[in-house]
CSV table of C-alpha atoms (C1' of nucleotides) in Angstrom, one decimal:
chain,number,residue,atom,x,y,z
M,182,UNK,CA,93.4,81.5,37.9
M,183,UNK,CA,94.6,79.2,40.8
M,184,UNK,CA,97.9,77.2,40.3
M,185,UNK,CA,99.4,74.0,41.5
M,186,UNK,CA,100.6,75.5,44.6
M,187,UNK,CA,97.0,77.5,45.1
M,188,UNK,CA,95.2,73.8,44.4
M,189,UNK,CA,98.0,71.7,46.8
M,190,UNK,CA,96.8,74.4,49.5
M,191,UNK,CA,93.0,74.4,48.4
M,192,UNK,CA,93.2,70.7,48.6
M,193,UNK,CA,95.1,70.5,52.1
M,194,UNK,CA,92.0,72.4,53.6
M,195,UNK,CA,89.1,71.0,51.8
M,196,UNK,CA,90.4,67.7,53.1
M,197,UNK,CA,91.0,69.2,56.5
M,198,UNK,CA,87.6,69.8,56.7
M,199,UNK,CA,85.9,67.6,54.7
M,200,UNK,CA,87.6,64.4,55.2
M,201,UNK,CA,85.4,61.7,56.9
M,202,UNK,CA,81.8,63.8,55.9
M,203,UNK,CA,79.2,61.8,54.2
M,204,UNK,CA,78.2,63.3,50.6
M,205,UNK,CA,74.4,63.3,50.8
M,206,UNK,CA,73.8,65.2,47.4
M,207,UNK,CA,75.4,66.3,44.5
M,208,UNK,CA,74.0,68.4,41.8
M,209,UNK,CA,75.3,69.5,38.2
M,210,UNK,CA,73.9,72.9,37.2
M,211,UNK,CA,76.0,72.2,33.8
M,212,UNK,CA,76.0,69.5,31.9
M,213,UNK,CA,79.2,69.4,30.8
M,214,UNK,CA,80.7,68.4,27.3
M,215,UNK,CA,81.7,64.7,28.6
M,216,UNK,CA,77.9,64.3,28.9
M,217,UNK,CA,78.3,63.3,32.7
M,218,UNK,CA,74.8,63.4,34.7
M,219,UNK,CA,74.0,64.5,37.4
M,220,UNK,CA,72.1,60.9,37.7
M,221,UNK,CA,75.5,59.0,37.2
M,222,UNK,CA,77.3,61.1,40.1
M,223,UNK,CA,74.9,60.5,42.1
M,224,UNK,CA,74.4,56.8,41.6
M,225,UNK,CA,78.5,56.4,42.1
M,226,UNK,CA,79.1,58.7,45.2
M,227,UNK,CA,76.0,59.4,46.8
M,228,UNK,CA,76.2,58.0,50.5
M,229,UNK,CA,79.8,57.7,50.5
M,230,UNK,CA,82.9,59.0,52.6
M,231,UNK,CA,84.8,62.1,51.9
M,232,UNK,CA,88.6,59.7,52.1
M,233,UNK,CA,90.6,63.1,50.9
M,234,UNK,CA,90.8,65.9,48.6
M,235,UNK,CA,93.9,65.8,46.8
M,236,UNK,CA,95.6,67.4,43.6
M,237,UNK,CA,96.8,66.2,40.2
M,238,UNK,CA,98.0,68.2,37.8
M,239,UNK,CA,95.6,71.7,37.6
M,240,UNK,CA,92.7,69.3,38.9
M,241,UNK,CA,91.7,68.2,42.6
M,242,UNK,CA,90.6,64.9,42.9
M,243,UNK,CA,87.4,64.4,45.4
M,244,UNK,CA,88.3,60.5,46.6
M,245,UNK,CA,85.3,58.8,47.8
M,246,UNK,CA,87.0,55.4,47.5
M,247,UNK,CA,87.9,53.1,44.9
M,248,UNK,CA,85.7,53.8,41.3
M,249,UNK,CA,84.8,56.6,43.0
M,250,UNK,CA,87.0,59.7,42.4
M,251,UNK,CA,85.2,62.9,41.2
M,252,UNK,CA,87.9,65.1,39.6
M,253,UNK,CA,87.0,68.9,39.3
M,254,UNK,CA,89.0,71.3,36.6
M,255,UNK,CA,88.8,75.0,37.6
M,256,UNK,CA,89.8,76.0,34.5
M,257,UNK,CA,90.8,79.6,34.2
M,258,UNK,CA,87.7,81.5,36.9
M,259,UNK,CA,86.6,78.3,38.6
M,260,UNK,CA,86.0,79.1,42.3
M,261,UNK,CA,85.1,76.8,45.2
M,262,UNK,CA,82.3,78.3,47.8
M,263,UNK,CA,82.1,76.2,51.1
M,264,UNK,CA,79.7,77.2,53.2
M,265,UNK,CA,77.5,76.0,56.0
M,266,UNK,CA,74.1,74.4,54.3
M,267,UNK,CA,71.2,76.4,54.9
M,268,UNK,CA,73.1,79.6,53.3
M,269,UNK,CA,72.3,81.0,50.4
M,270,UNK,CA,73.7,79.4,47.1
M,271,UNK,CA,76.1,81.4,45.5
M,272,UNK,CA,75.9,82.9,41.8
M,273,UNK,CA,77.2,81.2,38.8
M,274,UNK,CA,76.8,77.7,40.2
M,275,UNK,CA,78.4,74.5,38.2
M,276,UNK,CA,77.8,71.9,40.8
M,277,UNK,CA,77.1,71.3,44.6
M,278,UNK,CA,78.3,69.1,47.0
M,279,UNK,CA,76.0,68.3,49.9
M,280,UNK,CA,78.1,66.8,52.3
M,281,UNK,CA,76.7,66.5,55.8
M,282,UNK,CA,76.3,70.1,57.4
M,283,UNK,CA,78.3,71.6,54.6
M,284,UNK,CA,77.7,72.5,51.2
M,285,UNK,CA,80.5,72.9,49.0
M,286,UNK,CA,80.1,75.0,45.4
M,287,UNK,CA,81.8,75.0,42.2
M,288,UNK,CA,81.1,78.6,40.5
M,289,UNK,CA,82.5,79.8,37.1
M,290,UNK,CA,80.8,82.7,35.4
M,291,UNK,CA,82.7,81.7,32.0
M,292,UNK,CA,81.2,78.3,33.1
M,293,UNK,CA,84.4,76.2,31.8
M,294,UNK,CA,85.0,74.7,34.9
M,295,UNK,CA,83.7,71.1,34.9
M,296,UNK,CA,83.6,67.8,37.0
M,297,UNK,CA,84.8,64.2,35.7
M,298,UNK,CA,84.2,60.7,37.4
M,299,UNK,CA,86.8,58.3,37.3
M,300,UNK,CA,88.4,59.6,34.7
M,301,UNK,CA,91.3,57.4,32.9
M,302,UNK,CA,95.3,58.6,33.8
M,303,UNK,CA,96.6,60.5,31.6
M,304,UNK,CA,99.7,59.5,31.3
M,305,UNK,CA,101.8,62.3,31.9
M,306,UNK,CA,104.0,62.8,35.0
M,307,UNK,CA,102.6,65.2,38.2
M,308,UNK,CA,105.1,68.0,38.4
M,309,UNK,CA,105.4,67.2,41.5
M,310,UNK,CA,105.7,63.3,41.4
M,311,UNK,CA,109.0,61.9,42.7
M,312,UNK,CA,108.7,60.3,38.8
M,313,UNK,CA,110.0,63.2,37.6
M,314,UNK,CA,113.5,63.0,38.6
M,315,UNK,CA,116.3,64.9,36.5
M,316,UNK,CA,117.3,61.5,34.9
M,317,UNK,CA,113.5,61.2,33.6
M,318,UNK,CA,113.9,65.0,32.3
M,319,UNK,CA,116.4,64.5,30.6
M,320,UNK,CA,115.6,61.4,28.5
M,321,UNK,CA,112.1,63.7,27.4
M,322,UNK,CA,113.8,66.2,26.7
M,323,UNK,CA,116.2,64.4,23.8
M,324,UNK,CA,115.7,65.0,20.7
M,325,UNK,CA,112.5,67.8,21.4
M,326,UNK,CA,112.5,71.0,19.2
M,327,UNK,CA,109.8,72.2,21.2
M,328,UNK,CA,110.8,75.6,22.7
M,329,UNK,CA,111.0,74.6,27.0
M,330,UNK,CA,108.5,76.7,28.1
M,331,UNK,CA,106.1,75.3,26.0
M,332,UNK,CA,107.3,71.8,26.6
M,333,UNK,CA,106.9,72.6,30.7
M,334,UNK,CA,103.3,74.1,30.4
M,335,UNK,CA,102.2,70.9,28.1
M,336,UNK,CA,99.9,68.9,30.4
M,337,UNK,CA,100.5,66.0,28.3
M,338,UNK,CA,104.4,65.4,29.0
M,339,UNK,CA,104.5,67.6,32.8
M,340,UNK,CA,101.1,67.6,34.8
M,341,UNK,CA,100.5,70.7,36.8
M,342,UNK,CA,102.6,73.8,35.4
M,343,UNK,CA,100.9,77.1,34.7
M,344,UNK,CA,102.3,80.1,32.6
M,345,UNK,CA,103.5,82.0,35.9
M,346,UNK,CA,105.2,79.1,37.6
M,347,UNK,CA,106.7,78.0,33.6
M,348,UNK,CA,108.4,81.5,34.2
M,349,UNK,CA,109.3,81.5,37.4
M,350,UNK,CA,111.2,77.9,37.3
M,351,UNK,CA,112.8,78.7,34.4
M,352,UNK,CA,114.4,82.1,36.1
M,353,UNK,CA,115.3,79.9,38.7
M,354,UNK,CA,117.2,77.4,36.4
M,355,UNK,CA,118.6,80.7,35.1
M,356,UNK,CA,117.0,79.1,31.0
M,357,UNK,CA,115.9,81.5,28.6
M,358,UNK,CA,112.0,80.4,27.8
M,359,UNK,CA,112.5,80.3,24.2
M,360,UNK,CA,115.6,77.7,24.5
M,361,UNK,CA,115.1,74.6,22.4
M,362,UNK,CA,114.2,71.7,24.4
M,363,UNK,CA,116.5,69.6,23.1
M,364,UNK,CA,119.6,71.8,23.2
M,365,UNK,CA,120.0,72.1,26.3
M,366,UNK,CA,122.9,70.7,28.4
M,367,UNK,CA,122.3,67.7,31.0
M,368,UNK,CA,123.6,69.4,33.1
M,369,UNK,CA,121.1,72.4,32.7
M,370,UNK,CA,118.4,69.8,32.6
M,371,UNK,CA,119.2,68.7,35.6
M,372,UNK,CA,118.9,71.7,37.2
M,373,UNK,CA,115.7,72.5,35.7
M,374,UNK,CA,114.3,69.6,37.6
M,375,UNK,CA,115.5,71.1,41.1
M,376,UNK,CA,114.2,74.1,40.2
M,377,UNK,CA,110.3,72.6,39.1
M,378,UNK,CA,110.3,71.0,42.3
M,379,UNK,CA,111.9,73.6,44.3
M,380,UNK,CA,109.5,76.3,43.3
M,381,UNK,CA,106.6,75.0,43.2
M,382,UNK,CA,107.0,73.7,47.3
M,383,UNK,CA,108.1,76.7,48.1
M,384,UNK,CA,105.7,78.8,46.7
M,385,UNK,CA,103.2,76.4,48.4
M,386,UNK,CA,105.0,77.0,51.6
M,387,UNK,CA,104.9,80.9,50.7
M,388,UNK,CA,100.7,80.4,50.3
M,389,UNK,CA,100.3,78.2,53.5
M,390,UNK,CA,102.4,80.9,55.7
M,391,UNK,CA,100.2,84.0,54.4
M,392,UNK,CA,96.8,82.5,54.2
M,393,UNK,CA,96.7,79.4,55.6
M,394,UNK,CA,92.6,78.3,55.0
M,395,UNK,CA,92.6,79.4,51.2
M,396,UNK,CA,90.3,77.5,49.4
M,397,UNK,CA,89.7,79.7,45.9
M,398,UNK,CA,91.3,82.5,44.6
M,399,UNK,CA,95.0,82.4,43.8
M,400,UNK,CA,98.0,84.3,45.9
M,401,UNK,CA,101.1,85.2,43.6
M,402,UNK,CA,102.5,88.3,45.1
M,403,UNK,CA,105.6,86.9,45.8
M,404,UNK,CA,106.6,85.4,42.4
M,405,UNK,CA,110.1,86.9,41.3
M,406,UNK,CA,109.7,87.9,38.1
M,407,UNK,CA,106.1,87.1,36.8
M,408,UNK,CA,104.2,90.0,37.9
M,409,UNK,CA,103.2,92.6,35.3
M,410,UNK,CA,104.6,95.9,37.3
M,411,UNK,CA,107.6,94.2,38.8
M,412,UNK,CA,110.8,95.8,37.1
M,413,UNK,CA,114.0,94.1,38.4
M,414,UNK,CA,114.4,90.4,39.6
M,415,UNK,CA,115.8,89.9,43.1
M,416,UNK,CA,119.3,89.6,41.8
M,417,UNK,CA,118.9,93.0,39.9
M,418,UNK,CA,118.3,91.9,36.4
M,419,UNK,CA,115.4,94.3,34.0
M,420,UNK,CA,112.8,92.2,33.8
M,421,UNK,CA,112.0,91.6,30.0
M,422,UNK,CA,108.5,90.7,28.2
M,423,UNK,CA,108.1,88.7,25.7
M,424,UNK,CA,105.4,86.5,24.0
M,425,UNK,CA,106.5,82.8,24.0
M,426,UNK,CA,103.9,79.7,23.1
M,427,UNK,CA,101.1,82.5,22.6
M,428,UNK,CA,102.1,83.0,26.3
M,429,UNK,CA,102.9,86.6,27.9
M,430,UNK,CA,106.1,85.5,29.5
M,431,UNK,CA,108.6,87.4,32.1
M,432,UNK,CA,111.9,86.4,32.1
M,433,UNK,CA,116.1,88.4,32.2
M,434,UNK,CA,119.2,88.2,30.2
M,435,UNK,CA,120.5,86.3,33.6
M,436,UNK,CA,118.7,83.2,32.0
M,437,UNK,CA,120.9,81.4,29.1
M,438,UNK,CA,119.2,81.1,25.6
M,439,UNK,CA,120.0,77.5,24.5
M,440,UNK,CA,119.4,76.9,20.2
J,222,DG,C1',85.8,102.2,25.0
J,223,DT,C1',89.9,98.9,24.1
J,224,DG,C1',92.7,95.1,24.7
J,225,DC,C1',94.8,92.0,27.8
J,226,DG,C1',95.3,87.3,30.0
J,227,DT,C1',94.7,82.3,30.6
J,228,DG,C1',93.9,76.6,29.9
J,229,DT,C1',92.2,73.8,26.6
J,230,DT,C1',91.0,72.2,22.1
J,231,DA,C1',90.9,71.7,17.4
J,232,DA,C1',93.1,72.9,13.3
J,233,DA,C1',97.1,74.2,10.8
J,234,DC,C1',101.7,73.7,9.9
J,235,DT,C1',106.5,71.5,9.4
A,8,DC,C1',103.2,60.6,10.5
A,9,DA,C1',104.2,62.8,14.7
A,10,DG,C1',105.6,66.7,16.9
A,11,DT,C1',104.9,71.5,17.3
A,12,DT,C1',102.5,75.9,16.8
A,13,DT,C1',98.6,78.8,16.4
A,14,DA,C1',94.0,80.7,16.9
A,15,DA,C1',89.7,80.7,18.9
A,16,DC,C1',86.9,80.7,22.9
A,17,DA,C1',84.7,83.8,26.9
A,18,DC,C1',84.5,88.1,29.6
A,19,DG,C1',85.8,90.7,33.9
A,20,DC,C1',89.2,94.0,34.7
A,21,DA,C1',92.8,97.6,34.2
DNA sequence: GTGCGTGTTAAACT
DNA sequence: CAGTTTAACACGCA
């Protein structure tokens, strides 16, 4: 299961390659719970200009202009297939893009990955918006008696964050996972935000050095403590297991429980 | 064969 | 009531 940084990179090379193509066809294999036809997409985006792929929060965000965004979820086995036309389609196919000599697939086998048009903000902040500043952290974290992991991985307060990434910032900002929101110092909080924006860049950064044209798939062999057979963070620490938010979740005694 | 792992959603709980 | 937690879903893979 891609995360942010795998869909900041997926969408950096779609739109590297895409950008500027002409979307002469789009099909839905699935119709998907929202009830959106294939007839609808068609009638809002067919003929238009690729502008840019981009991502928010775990979606990427196909802009063909202005009431015409088509935001695709990969939920957790969602894969993107771009080929050249005339090849053969791919397995498990949700939708196709036809987009001039190219033919772009969205593939799920659990088929839970699904498309949305123009769909309405949500409300919550990107995880990697300049919006989320410590200050603005801080303020929604008052008062919450949600445990922080949970509150990080809730798509409805923080847009974007995954159950690896919720690990690895929170070893960063050296915070137990069960703390309670709301207990925990400013100061903490603070750092917290650093180390949500810190992170996830870098392990973007990571991606992009190692495989530079990924488009599907995820790359997460060099988190630091979220990896099931990794024993010892880098500074030394036993990496402990524990279930938090119905989560499997990685995470030392280096990290301060706040309650 | 068995159970794990993950994002979302709806339902349950406090 | 609103915020928070839990269970269910689907199924390839270890």
């Amino acid at each position: 299961m891609p995360e942010l940084p795998d869909l900041q990179v997926f969408s950096r090379n779609l739109t590297k390659t895409l950008k500027g193509k002409t979307l002469e066809r789009i099909g839905l294999d699935i119709t998907p719970k929202s009830g959106l036809s294939e007839k609808e997409l068609s009638k809002t985006l067919s003929g238009k200009k690729l502008h840019a792929v981009a991502r928010v929060g775990k979606q990427l965000c196909f802009d063909f202009g202005n009431d015409a965004q088509l935001f695709m979820h990969l939920m957790l086995h969602g894969k993107l297939v771009l080929q050249d036309k005339e090849n053969e389609r791919p397995k498990n196919v949700i939708a196709s893009l036809e987009l001039s000599d190219k033919a772009l697939y969205l593939t799920d086998f659990q088929k839970a990955a699904h498309l949305t048009l123009n769909p309405p903000p949500s409300g919550a902040v990107d995880a990697l918006s300049d919006d989320l500043t410590p200050k603005w952290l801080v303020e929604k974290l008052r008062g919450s008696r949600a445990k922080i992991k949970s509150l990080l991985m809730d798509q409805k307060v923080i847009a974007g964050i995954g159950n690896a990434y919720a690990d690895e910032i929170l070893w960063e900002a050296r915070i137990a996972p069960e703390s309670i929101a709301g207990k925990i110092p400013e100061n903490a909080v603070k750092g917290l935000a650093k180390a949500i924006h810190h992170v996830l860049t870098d392990a973007e950064k990571q991606i992009l050095k190692g495989h530079p044209d990924l488009i599907a798939g995820e790359v997460r062999d060099f988190l630091q403590v979220h990896q099931a057979h990794k024993e010892k963070s880098p500074t030394g620490s036993k990496i402990l297991h524990a279930t938090v938010g119905g989560r499997k979740t990685y995470y030392t005694d280096e990290q301060e429980l706040y309650h």
